[in-house]
Each structure stands twice: as C-alpha cells, then as structure tokens.
Coordinates of C-alpha atoms and ligand atoms in Angstrom, one line a residue:
M1 CA 16.8 -124.9 18.0
K2 CA 14.6 -125.5 21.1
V3 CA 11.2 -127.7 21.6
V4 CA 9.1 -125.8 23.9
K5 CA 6.1 -128.1 26.1
F6 CA 2.8 -126.5 27.2
G7 CA 1.2 -128.6 30.0
G8 CA -2.3 -128.6 30.8
S9 CA -3.8 -125.9 33.1
S10 CA -1.2 -123.6 30.0
L11 CA -3.5 -124.3 27.5
A12 CA -6.8 -124.8 29.3
D13 CA -7.8 -121.4 27.8
G14 CA -8.2 -119.0 25.5
E15 CA -5.9 -116.4 27.6
H16 CA -3.8 -119.5 28.3
F17 CA -3.7 -119.8 24.8
A18 CA -2.4 -116.2 23.3
Q19 CA 0.8 -116.3 26.6
A20 CA 1.7 -120.0 24.8
I21 CA 1.8 -118.5 21.4
K22 CA 3.5 -115.6 22.5
I23 CA 6.0 -116.8 24.1
I24 CA 6.9 -119.9 21.0
T25 CA 6.7 -116.3 18.8
A26 CA 9.4 -114.4 21.0
D27 CA 12.2 -117.0 20.6
P28 CA 13.1 -117.9 16.5
E29 CA 14.9 -121.5 18.6
R30 CA 11.6 -122.0 19.4
R31 CA 10.2 -124.4 16.5
V32 CA 8.9 -127.7 17.7
V33 CA 5.9 -127.3 19.9
V34 CA 4.2 -129.5 22.4
T35 CA 1.0 -129.8 23.2
S36 CA -1.3 -131.3 26.2
A37 CA -5.7 -131.2 26.8
P38 CA -6.5 -127.8 28.1
G39 CA -6.5 -128.4 31.6
K40 CA -7.6 -127.3 34.9
R41 CA -9.3 -123.7 34.3
N42 CA -10.0 -123.3 38.0
S43 CA -9.9 -126.0 40.7
D44 CA -13.2 -126.9 40.5
D45 CA -12.9 -127.5 36.9
T46 CA -12.6 -130.6 35.0
K47 CA -9.4 -131.9 33.3
V48 CA -10.5 -132.1 29.2
T49 CA -8.9 -135.7 30.3
D50 CA -10.4 -136.3 32.7
L51 CA -13.8 -135.4 30.7
L52 CA -12.6 -138.2 28.4
I53 CA -12.3 -141.6 30.3
Q54 CA -15.0 -139.9 31.4
Y55 CA -16.9 -140.5 27.5
A56 CA -14.9 -143.9 27.5
N57 CA -16.3 -145.4 30.2
Q58 CA -19.8 -144.2 29.1
V59 CA -19.2 -146.1 26.1
L60 CA -17.6 -149.1 27.1
G61 CA -20.8 -148.8 29.8
G62 CA -24.0 -148.2 27.2
E63 CA -24.7 -144.9 29.2
D64 CA -25.7 -141.6 27.3
Y65 CA -22.9 -139.8 26.1
T66 CA -24.6 -136.8 24.6
K67 CA -23.6 -134.0 27.6
T68 CA -19.9 -135.3 27.8
V69 CA -18.8 -134.6 24.5
E70 CA -20.1 -131.2 24.9
E71 CA -19.1 -130.2 27.2
I72 CA -15.6 -131.2 25.7
I73 CA -16.3 -129.5 21.9
G74 CA -17.0 -126.6 24.0
R75 CA -13.5 -126.5 26.2
Y76 CA -12.4 -126.2 22.4
A77 CA -14.7 -124.1 20.7
A78 CA -14.0 -121.2 24.2
I79 CA -10.5 -121.4 22.9
A80 CA -11.8 -120.6 19.6
D81 CA -14.2 -118.6 20.1
Y82 CA -11.2 -115.9 21.6
F83 CA -9.1 -115.9 18.8
G84 CA -12.6 -115.6 16.5
V85 CA -11.7 -119.6 15.1
E86 CA -14.4 -119.4 11.8
H87 CA -16.4 -122.7 13.2
D88 CA -16.9 -124.4 10.0
K89 CA -13.0 -124.6 11.6
L90 CA -14.3 -125.7 14.6
Q91 CA -16.1 -128.7 12.7
Y92 CA -13.5 -131.4 12.3
L93 CA -12.6 -131.0 15.6
S94 CA -16.1 -132.0 16.5
D95 CA -16.9 -133.9 13.8
H96 CA -13.3 -136.5 15.1
L97 CA -14.5 -136.3 18.7
N98 CA -18.2 -138.0 17.6
Q99 CA -17.2 -140.7 15.6
L100 CA -14.4 -142.4 18.1
P101 CA -16.7 -144.8 19.6
S102 CA -18.2 -146.1 16.1
Q103 CA -13.7 -146.8 15.8
D104 CA -12.6 -150.2 16.1
F105 CA -10.7 -151.4 18.5
P106 CA -8.5 -154.3 19.7
N107 CA -10.0 -154.0 23.3
D108 CA -11.2 -151.5 25.7
S109 CA -7.5 -150.8 26.8
Y110 CA -6.7 -149.3 23.5
L111 CA -10.1 -147.7 23.0
M112 CA -9.6 -146.0 26.1
A113 CA -5.9 -145.2 24.6
T114 CA -7.9 -143.3 21.9
F115 CA -10.2 -141.6 23.4
K116 CA -7.9 -140.1 26.3
A117 CA -4.9 -139.3 23.5
H118 CA -7.7 -137.0 22.2
G119 CA -7.0 -134.5 24.4
E120 CA -4.0 -133.3 23.1
Y121 CA -4.5 -134.6 19.7
L122 CA -7.3 -132.1 19.0
N123 CA -5.8 -129.3 21.2
A124 CA -3.0 -129.6 19.7
I125 CA -5.0 -129.5 15.4
L126 CA -6.4 -126.1 17.3
M127 CA -2.7 -124.8 17.7
S128 CA -1.6 -125.0 14.8
I129 CA -5.7 -124.1 13.3
V130 CA -4.6 -120.7 15.6
L131 CA -1.3 -119.8 14.5
Q132 CA -1.4 -119.5 11.3
K133 CA -4.1 -117.4 11.6
L134 CA -2.7 -115.3 13.0
G135 CA -0.4 -115.2 10.1
Y136 CA 2.6 -118.0 11.5
E137 CA 3.5 -120.9 9.0
A138 CA 2.8 -124.2 11.3
R139 CA 2.2 -127.6 11.1
F140 CA 0.2 -130.3 12.6
V141 CA 2.3 -133.6 13.0
S142 CA 0.3 -136.4 14.4
P143 CA 3.0 -139.5 16.3
V144 CA 2.4 -141.3 12.9
E145 CA 4.2 -138.9 11.3
A146 CA 7.2 -138.1 13.4
G147 CA 7.2 -141.9 13.9
I148 CA 6.6 -141.9 17.5
R149 CA 6.6 -145.6 17.8
V150 CA 5.7 -147.2 21.5
T151 CA 5.1 -150.3 22.7
G152 CA 3.9 -151.9 26.1
T153 CA 0.6 -151.4 27.4
P154 CA -1.7 -149.2 26.0
N155 CA -2.3 -146.8 28.7
N156 CA 1.3 -146.6 29.9
A157 CA 3.0 -146.7 27.0
S158 CA 7.2 -146.2 26.5
V159 CA 9.0 -145.6 23.7
T160 CA 11.1 -148.2 21.2
P161 CA 14.7 -147.7 20.6
E162 CA 12.6 -147.1 16.7
A163 CA 11.9 -144.6 17.3
Y164 CA 14.5 -142.7 17.0
N165 CA 15.4 -143.9 14.0
L166 CA 12.2 -142.8 12.4
L167 CA 12.7 -139.2 14.2
D168 CA 16.8 -139.1 12.3
R169 CA 14.4 -139.2 9.3
F170 CA 12.1 -137.2 9.9
E171 CA 12.7 -133.9 7.5
Y172 CA 11.1 -130.7 8.2
S173 CA 11.6 -127.0 6.5
D174 CA 13.5 -124.6 8.6
T175 CA 11.2 -121.5 9.2
E176 CA 7.7 -123.7 9.7
L177 CA 6.7 -124.3 13.6
L178 CA 5.9 -128.0 13.6
I179 CA 2.5 -128.1 16.7
F180 CA 3.0 -132.1 18.0
P181 CA 0.0 -133.9 20.3
G182 CA 2.2 -134.6 23.7
F183 CA 1.1 -137.5 25.9
Y184 CA 0.8 -140.8 23.3
G185 CA 2.5 -142.8 20.2
I186 CA 1.7 -145.4 17.8
T187 CA 2.0 -149.1 18.3
V188 CA 3.7 -151.5 15.4
A189 CA 0.4 -152.3 14.4
G190 CA -0.7 -149.1 14.2
H191 CA -2.8 -148.2 17.4
I192 CA -2.6 -145.0 19.6
A193 CA -1.1 -146.7 23.1
T194 CA -0.2 -143.9 25.8
F195 CA 1.6 -143.2 28.5
S196 CA 1.1 -142.5 32.3
R197 CA -0.6 -139.7 32.9
G198 CA 1.2 -136.9 32.7
G199 CA 3.6 -138.2 29.3
S200 CA 2.8 -135.0 28.3
D201 CA 7.0 -134.4 29.5
I202 CA 7.7 -137.3 27.8
T203 CA 6.7 -136.4 24.5
G204 CA 8.6 -133.1 24.7
A205 CA 11.6 -135.1 25.9
I206 CA 11.1 -137.8 23.3
L207 CA 11.9 -135.1 20.3
A208 CA 14.3 -133.1 22.1
R209 CA 16.2 -136.2 21.9
G210 CA 15.4 -137.2 18.3
L211 CA 15.2 -133.6 16.8
H212 CA 18.3 -133.4 18.5
A213 CA 17.0 -129.6 20.2
D214 CA 19.9 -127.5 22.8
I215 CA 17.4 -127.5 25.4
Y216 CA 13.9 -128.3 25.9
E217 CA 11.8 -125.8 27.7
N218 CA 8.4 -127.3 29.6
F219 CA 6.2 -124.7 30.4
T220 CA 4.9 -125.4 33.6
D221 CA 2.4 -123.5 36.5
V222 CA 5.5 -122.5 38.9
D223 CA 8.1 -119.8 38.7
A224 CA 10.2 -122.8 39.3
I225 CA 10.9 -126.4 41.2
Y226 CA 11.5 -126.3 45.2
V227 CA 13.7 -127.2 47.4
A228 CA 10.0 -128.8 49.2
N229 CA 6.6 -128.4 48.3
P230 CA 5.5 -125.4 49.1
K231 CA 2.2 -127.2 50.7
V232 CA 4.3 -128.5 53.6
V233 CA 7.3 -125.8 53.7
V234 CA 6.1 -122.3 53.9
H235 CA 7.4 -120.5 50.6
P236 CA 10.1 -122.9 50.1
A237 CA 13.7 -121.4 47.7
A238 CA 13.5 -122.2 44.4
I239 CA 16.6 -124.6 42.7
S240 CA 18.7 -122.6 40.2
T241 CA 20.4 -125.7 38.8
M242 CA 19.8 -129.5 39.3
T243 CA 21.6 -132.4 38.1
Y244 CA 19.5 -135.5 35.4
R245 CA 19.7 -137.6 38.9
E246 CA 18.7 -135.2 41.5
M247 CA 15.2 -134.7 39.6
R248 CA 15.6 -138.8 39.1
E249 CA 15.9 -139.1 42.9
L250 CA 13.9 -136.6 44.1
S251 CA 10.5 -137.2 41.6
Y252 CA 9.8 -140.7 42.3
A253 CA 9.2 -139.9 45.7
G254 CA 6.8 -137.3 45.3
F255 CA 8.2 -134.0 42.9
S256 CA 6.0 -134.5 40.4
V257 CA 6.2 -130.4 38.4
F258 CA 8.2 -133.0 35.4
H259 CA 7.9 -136.7 35.0
D260 CA 10.4 -139.0 36.0
E261 CA 10.1 -140.9 32.9
A262 CA 10.2 -137.9 30.6
L263 CA 13.9 -137.7 32.6
I264 CA 15.1 -141.0 30.6
P265 CA 15.1 -139.5 26.7
A266 CA 16.5 -135.9 28.0
I267 CA 19.2 -137.5 30.2
E268 CA 19.7 -139.8 27.4
G269 CA 20.1 -137.1 24.6
N270 CA 22.4 -135.3 27.1
V271 CA 19.6 -132.4 26.3
P272 CA 19.8 -129.9 29.2
I273 CA 15.7 -129.1 30.8
N274 CA 14.9 -125.8 31.7
V275 CA 10.5 -126.1 33.3
K276 CA 9.4 -122.3 33.6
N277 CA 5.9 -120.9 34.5
T278 CA 4.1 -119.9 30.9
N279 CA 2.4 -117.2 32.9
H280 CA 5.9 -115.5 34.0
P281 CA 8.1 -116.8 30.5
E282 CA 11.1 -113.9 32.2
L283 CA 11.4 -115.7 35.1
P284 CA 14.7 -118.2 34.6
G285 CA 12.9 -121.4 36.1
T286 CA 14.3 -124.2 36.8
M287 CA 17.7 -126.1 35.3
I288 CA 18.6 -129.7 34.9
V289 CA 21.1 -130.7 33.8
P290 CA 23.8 -133.7 32.9
D291 CA 25.5 -134.9 36.0
K292 CA 29.1 -134.5 34.1
G293 CA 31.3 -131.3 35.5
F294 CA 28.3 -130.2 37.3
Q295 CA 29.4 -128.0 40.9
P296 CA 27.0 -127.7 43.5
T297 CA 25.9 -124.6 45.6
D298 CA 24.9 -126.7 48.3
I299 CA 24.4 -129.3 50.3
V300 CA 21.2 -130.7 50.2
T301 CA 19.3 -129.2 46.5
G302 CA 16.3 -130.9 46.9
I303 CA 13.9 -132.8 50.3
V304 CA 11.0 -134.5 49.7
S305 CA 8.8 -137.3 51.5
G306 CA 5.9 -139.8 50.4
K307 CA 2.9 -141.0 51.8
H308 CA 1.7 -144.3 49.3
F309 CA 4.4 -146.5 51.2
A310 CA 4.6 -150.3 52.4
A311 CA 7.4 -152.8 53.3
I312 CA 6.9 -156.1 54.3
Y313 CA 9.1 -156.7 56.9
L314 CA 10.7 -159.9 57.2
H315 CA 12.5 -161.6 60.5
K316 CA 14.7 -165.0 60.6
Y317 CA 17.4 -166.1 61.8
L318 CA 21.3 -167.0 60.0
L319 CA 18.6 -165.3 57.0
N320 CA 22.4 -163.9 55.8
K321 CA 23.5 -167.8 56.1
E322 CA 20.8 -169.1 53.3
A323 CA 22.3 -168.2 50.2
G324 CA 19.2 -167.8 47.5
F325 CA 17.2 -165.9 49.9
T326 CA 15.8 -163.0 49.0
L327 CA 15.8 -164.3 45.8
R328 CA 13.5 -166.4 46.4
I329 CA 11.3 -163.3 48.1
L330 CA 11.7 -160.8 45.1
N331 CA 10.8 -164.3 42.9
I332 CA 7.0 -164.5 44.1
L333 CA 7.0 -160.4 44.2
A334 CA 8.0 -160.7 40.2
K335 CA 4.9 -164.1 39.8
H336 CA 2.9 -161.2 40.9
N337 CA 4.4 -158.5 39.1
V338 CA 4.7 -156.4 42.3
S339 CA 8.6 -153.9 42.4
Y340 CA 9.9 -153.2 45.2
E341 CA 11.2 -149.4 46.3
H342 CA 13.7 -150.1 48.8
M343 CA 14.9 -152.8 50.4
P344 CA 17.0 -152.7 53.8
S345 CA 18.1 -155.3 55.2
G346 CA 20.7 -156.7 58.7
I347 CA 21.7 -159.8 59.5
D348 CA 18.5 -161.6 60.0
D349 CA 16.0 -159.0 58.7
I350 CA 15.1 -157.8 55.4
T351 CA 11.9 -154.3 55.0
I352 CA 11.4 -154.7 51.1
I353 CA 9.6 -151.2 50.3
L354 CA 6.9 -151.2 48.0
D355 CA 4.6 -148.9 46.2
K356 CA 1.1 -148.8 48.5
N357 CA -0.4 -147.5 44.7
Q358 CA 0.7 -150.8 42.8
V359 CA -0.8 -154.1 46.1
N360 CA -4.5 -154.5 47.0
D361 CA -4.7 -156.5 50.1
E362 CA -5.5 -159.7 48.6
L363 CA -3.0 -159.3 46.6
I364 CA -0.9 -158.7 49.6
D365 CA -2.4 -161.9 50.7
M366 CA -1.7 -163.4 48.3
V367 CA 2.1 -162.3 49.0
C368 CA 2.5 -163.0 51.8
N369 CA 0.9 -166.4 52.2
E370 CA 3.5 -167.6 50.1
I371 CA 6.3 -165.9 51.0
Q372 CA 5.8 -167.7 54.4
E373 CA 5.1 -171.2 53.0
E374 CA 8.3 -170.9 50.7
I375 CA 10.7 -169.0 53.2
N376 CA 9.2 -169.7 56.2
P377 CA 10.2 -166.7 58.5
D378 CA 10.3 -166.1 61.9
K379 CA 8.0 -163.0 61.7
L380 CA 6.4 -161.4 58.8
E381 CA 4.9 -158.4 59.4
W382 CA 3.0 -156.1 56.8
I383 CA 3.6 -152.0 57.7
D384 CA 1.2 -150.1 55.6
N385 CA 1.9 -146.5 57.2
Y386 CA 5.5 -145.5 56.0
A387 CA 6.8 -142.1 54.5
I388 CA 10.6 -142.4 52.7
L389 CA 11.8 -139.0 52.6
M390 CA 14.2 -138.5 49.8
V391 CA 17.8 -135.9 51.2
V392 CA 19.0 -135.7 47.9
G393 CA 21.7 -133.1 46.9
E394 CA 25.3 -133.4 44.6
G395 CA 26.8 -131.4 47.5
M396 CA 26.4 -134.1 50.0
V397 CA 29.1 -136.5 48.5
N398 CA 32.0 -137.5 50.4
R399 CA 30.4 -134.3 53.2
L400 CA 30.5 -135.5 56.4
G401 CA 27.8 -135.1 59.1
V402 CA 25.1 -135.1 56.1
T403 CA 23.5 -137.3 57.8
S404 CA 24.3 -136.8 60.8
D405 CA 22.7 -133.0 60.9
I406 CA 19.3 -135.0 58.8
L407 CA 19.5 -137.4 61.9
D408 CA 19.8 -134.3 64.2
S409 CA 17.0 -132.2 63.1
L410 CA 14.1 -134.8 63.2
R411 CA 15.0 -135.7 66.9
D412 CA 14.8 -132.3 68.1
E413 CA 11.2 -132.5 66.4
N414 CA 10.6 -136.2 68.5
I415 CA 10.7 -137.7 65.0
P416 CA 10.5 -142.1 65.7
V417 CA 13.4 -142.9 62.3
P418 CA 12.3 -146.6 61.5
I419 CA 14.6 -147.0 58.6
V420 CA 17.9 -144.9 57.4
N421 CA 19.7 -146.2 54.2
Q422 CA 22.3 -143.8 53.1
G423 CA 24.5 -145.4 50.3
A424 CA 23.3 -147.0 46.9
S425 CA 23.3 -143.5 45.2
R426 CA 26.4 -141.3 46.8
I427 CA 24.3 -137.8 46.5
S428 CA 20.8 -138.9 48.3
T429 CA 19.8 -140.6 52.5
M430 CA 16.1 -142.3 51.8
I431 CA 15.0 -141.8 55.8
G432 CA 11.7 -144.4 56.4
T433 CA 9.0 -142.5 58.8
Y434 CA 5.5 -142.9 59.6
D435 CA 3.5 -140.9 57.4
K436 CA 1.7 -139.6 60.2
D437 CA 5.4 -137.5 61.3
A438 CA 5.8 -137.3 56.9
D439 CA 5.3 -133.4 57.0
R440 CA 7.0 -132.3 60.6
A441 CA 9.4 -134.0 59.4
V442 CA 10.6 -132.3 55.6
Q443 CA 10.3 -129.0 57.0
A444 CA 12.0 -129.8 60.3
I445 CA 15.4 -131.2 57.8
Y446 CA 14.5 -128.2 55.6
K447 CA 14.9 -125.9 58.8
R448 CA 18.2 -127.0 59.2
F449 CA 19.9 -126.9 55.8
F450 CA 17.6 -123.6 54.4
V451 CA 17.4 -121.4 57.3
Q452 CA 20.0 -119.4 59.1
E453 CA 19.5 -119.9 62.5
E454 CA 19.3 -115.6 64.4
D455 CA 22.0 -115.3 67.4
Ligands
LIG501 N1 -3.3 -134.5 29.3 C1 -2.5 -135.5 29.5 C2 -3.2 -135.7 31.7 O1 -3.6 -134.8 31.9 C3 -1.0 -135.7 29.7 C4 -0.4 -134.6 29.9 O2 -1.3 -133.5 30.8 O3 0.7 -134.5 30.1 O4 -2.3 -136.5 32.3

C-alpha cells in the first residue's frame, strides 16, 4: 500500500486536481491520499492557508471578513466547477467556513489553528466529492476518526504515541480510497491543533507509519531534490537516492522540499519516501531511504546554506577548567526557551549558534545580560550575520581529504571561514561563514565536487 501526499501547488486549481486524480488512480496501491490546502496558482497568488490566517485575524480584530471568506470559497468553487460538481454539494463547505467565527475556542491560538486547518479539511472533502463524482469509491477520513492525536501548542503540535495505537485499530476496506486532510490533528480535549507550516508532509508520514505503507509518495512541484538550491546554483544535479539522516541534516539548514519533522515518523516506521513531481510523475524523483545498507555513489550528496543564524561568542581564560560552565549558559538559554543549533568550543572560547528566527533584540539583551552576570566572561559578543553551510554525504565517511577539498574551494574564492565543525555526525561538515558570502560558498563547493574540470 502507498500513501500519497499532494502539496498545495499540486492542488491549486481544477487542472492540478485532475492531474493528482490521474496519478492516484493510475496505481491501485495508492490507497491513502493526503491533501494540502490549495496553494498558489501563480507567483502573485495567495495560498488558501494564508487567506484563512487573514480570516482568523479579521475575526479576532473585529474587522469585516466578508471579502476574505468569498475569496476562500471562490478557490474551492473554481475547482468544483472544473469537474461540474453540483453547487448544493459545495454548500456544506461554504456553510462550514461561514460558521467558524461562532464556534467556541479555549483561546485565540486554538481559534487560529482551527481556521488554518480548514484549508486542508475542505480540500480533502472536495477531493472525495470529485472522486465519487468520477465513479471512484472514495471516503473522507477526519483526523478524529483515524485517531491522529497530537499534543503541544495549538499551532505547533506533535504527534503522540497514542496516535499509532489508534491508527493500528483504524479499519478500512481494500477497495476504497481514503482521503485525509493534512496539517492537523486532534488534542486529547478534542480541539484542532496544526503542525508547523508545511505540515501536511507530517500527516503523510504519520499515516505511512501508522498504516504500515510500503512507500510514502510525496508529490510536489519539482522533478527531484537537488544537490543545491537551483536559485543559487544553475541547473544543479538531481539527487536520485539519499538517506534519512542526509535529508535531516540538509533540511534543517534550509532544504525545504520536504518538512524536516516529517522524516521522523517515516524513520520510525522504516518507510521509504519518494519525492516526485505532480506535473511529471513519470520521472523517478528522489528516494529517501534507510541508512542501513545504503551504498553511496557520490562523496557529497547535498550542499545547503542557511542565512538565518546568529551566534553568542564568549571568551574566558581557563574556561576548560571550570566545571559546569556550559551547563550554566545552557540553563539560561533553556529558561528563555531558546534552543541552539551548534556549539563549537575551544580551550578559552565557545560559540553558540542559534536560529535567529526564534529570538528578538529584547530577548537577546536579556540572555546576554544574564550570561554576563552569571558567567562573567572576558568577552561576550552577539554576531548576527552568520550563515551556516552544511556539506552532507554518506560518501564522506572515512574518506580522506574531503574537508580540505571544501576549504580549498572556499579559499580559491577568497571566502573567509570563521567556523568549521566536523565530527559530530560523520556524514556532514558544518562551515560557518558570513551571510554575504553564503551563496558564493555553495557555488564554490558545488563546483569542486560536481563540475568536471576541462583539461
Ligand atoms: N497548508 C499548510 C501550509 O501552507 C500546510 C501544508 O501545505 O503542508 O503551511
């Protein structure tokens, strides 16, 4: 059995819906379908999820939301019209959307989550209506019925182990297509909570694990995952197969084709993932497979740079002799709910690299003041123009000279490298550089490993 998930751009309009249906029905193994909300039809368009966020904010702000609701309904109506779905069938969708403000919510965050989740909810219902109209046995399955139990905050939920027990007991017939909305689950108290943005990938992975799929096919709008971002490197090579851990390392530094949190259920269930293009389903796409038994063909699999990093740098003599020094710093960060990404250290120095998106100036001042008071370092600096490059590859394990090849390529381009961190994971090297040099650095490393020099 295959779980297939379609991203927002793959379900943005009637034509894309038709293409998705062609893919679903071309293979009888494709039985579990996960929908995103309709995405952008062109670069100036707005995703339905963003319209729903606007709708929620207008409700919260006591503003007029009529136009927004009309626009959202218009997106579904256009898809329904494409297939000649009778308008009375659409009535349920628009009634449902209109009555959202009159529901009770424990607080504004739950309201926001429920509004947001309706992009996928309505799209999954519409998909089942269209499939039925075309003569297929299709059924909408809600996260309540399937048991997608989540915990955490309403707009950043995580799946619970209980969800897998419930999914194990979920019954369905061999002949029907099951249509699930992506992006959200249900809390113990019965409220809707969404995963982080792009989280329909996570639903697909939960279902792939929970329903014991042989493969999780993730349909999106690119032919494959590329070695480097095509906006940075011209026509980069496509990755045909990569391991889960390579994908984890790359996605957290910026590879955004597949949601990094969605890898975990797939890893736990040992389900291979195939990222494919809805518009070119005949192409093989990229397979993401278990690490065990994987035979790399290249040294490097992917190169990515993330420009959303900053660092706290501390210098203190005899730092290495002070027991509990790092612990005290980390306690301060933990108290403020700030996580860190990397922490290279030396005999008298330590650099703590953070994701800039989770802090603001006020928080940084507070954290740095507390560190100064508690630790009294000789030097404390906030560096906010770092970029982190990850060079990742199973083929790098036990191979001599990879780091020097990377550093040589950067030296040839006069790119300064203030941080190198190799060893935490044997399959990656982290390079810290400055954000102004980040793209050139990716291009230089790509050239070194993937472009044949002419004699
Ligand atoms: N529709 C949601 C978003 O835009 C989730 C998803 O597309 O995966 O973030």
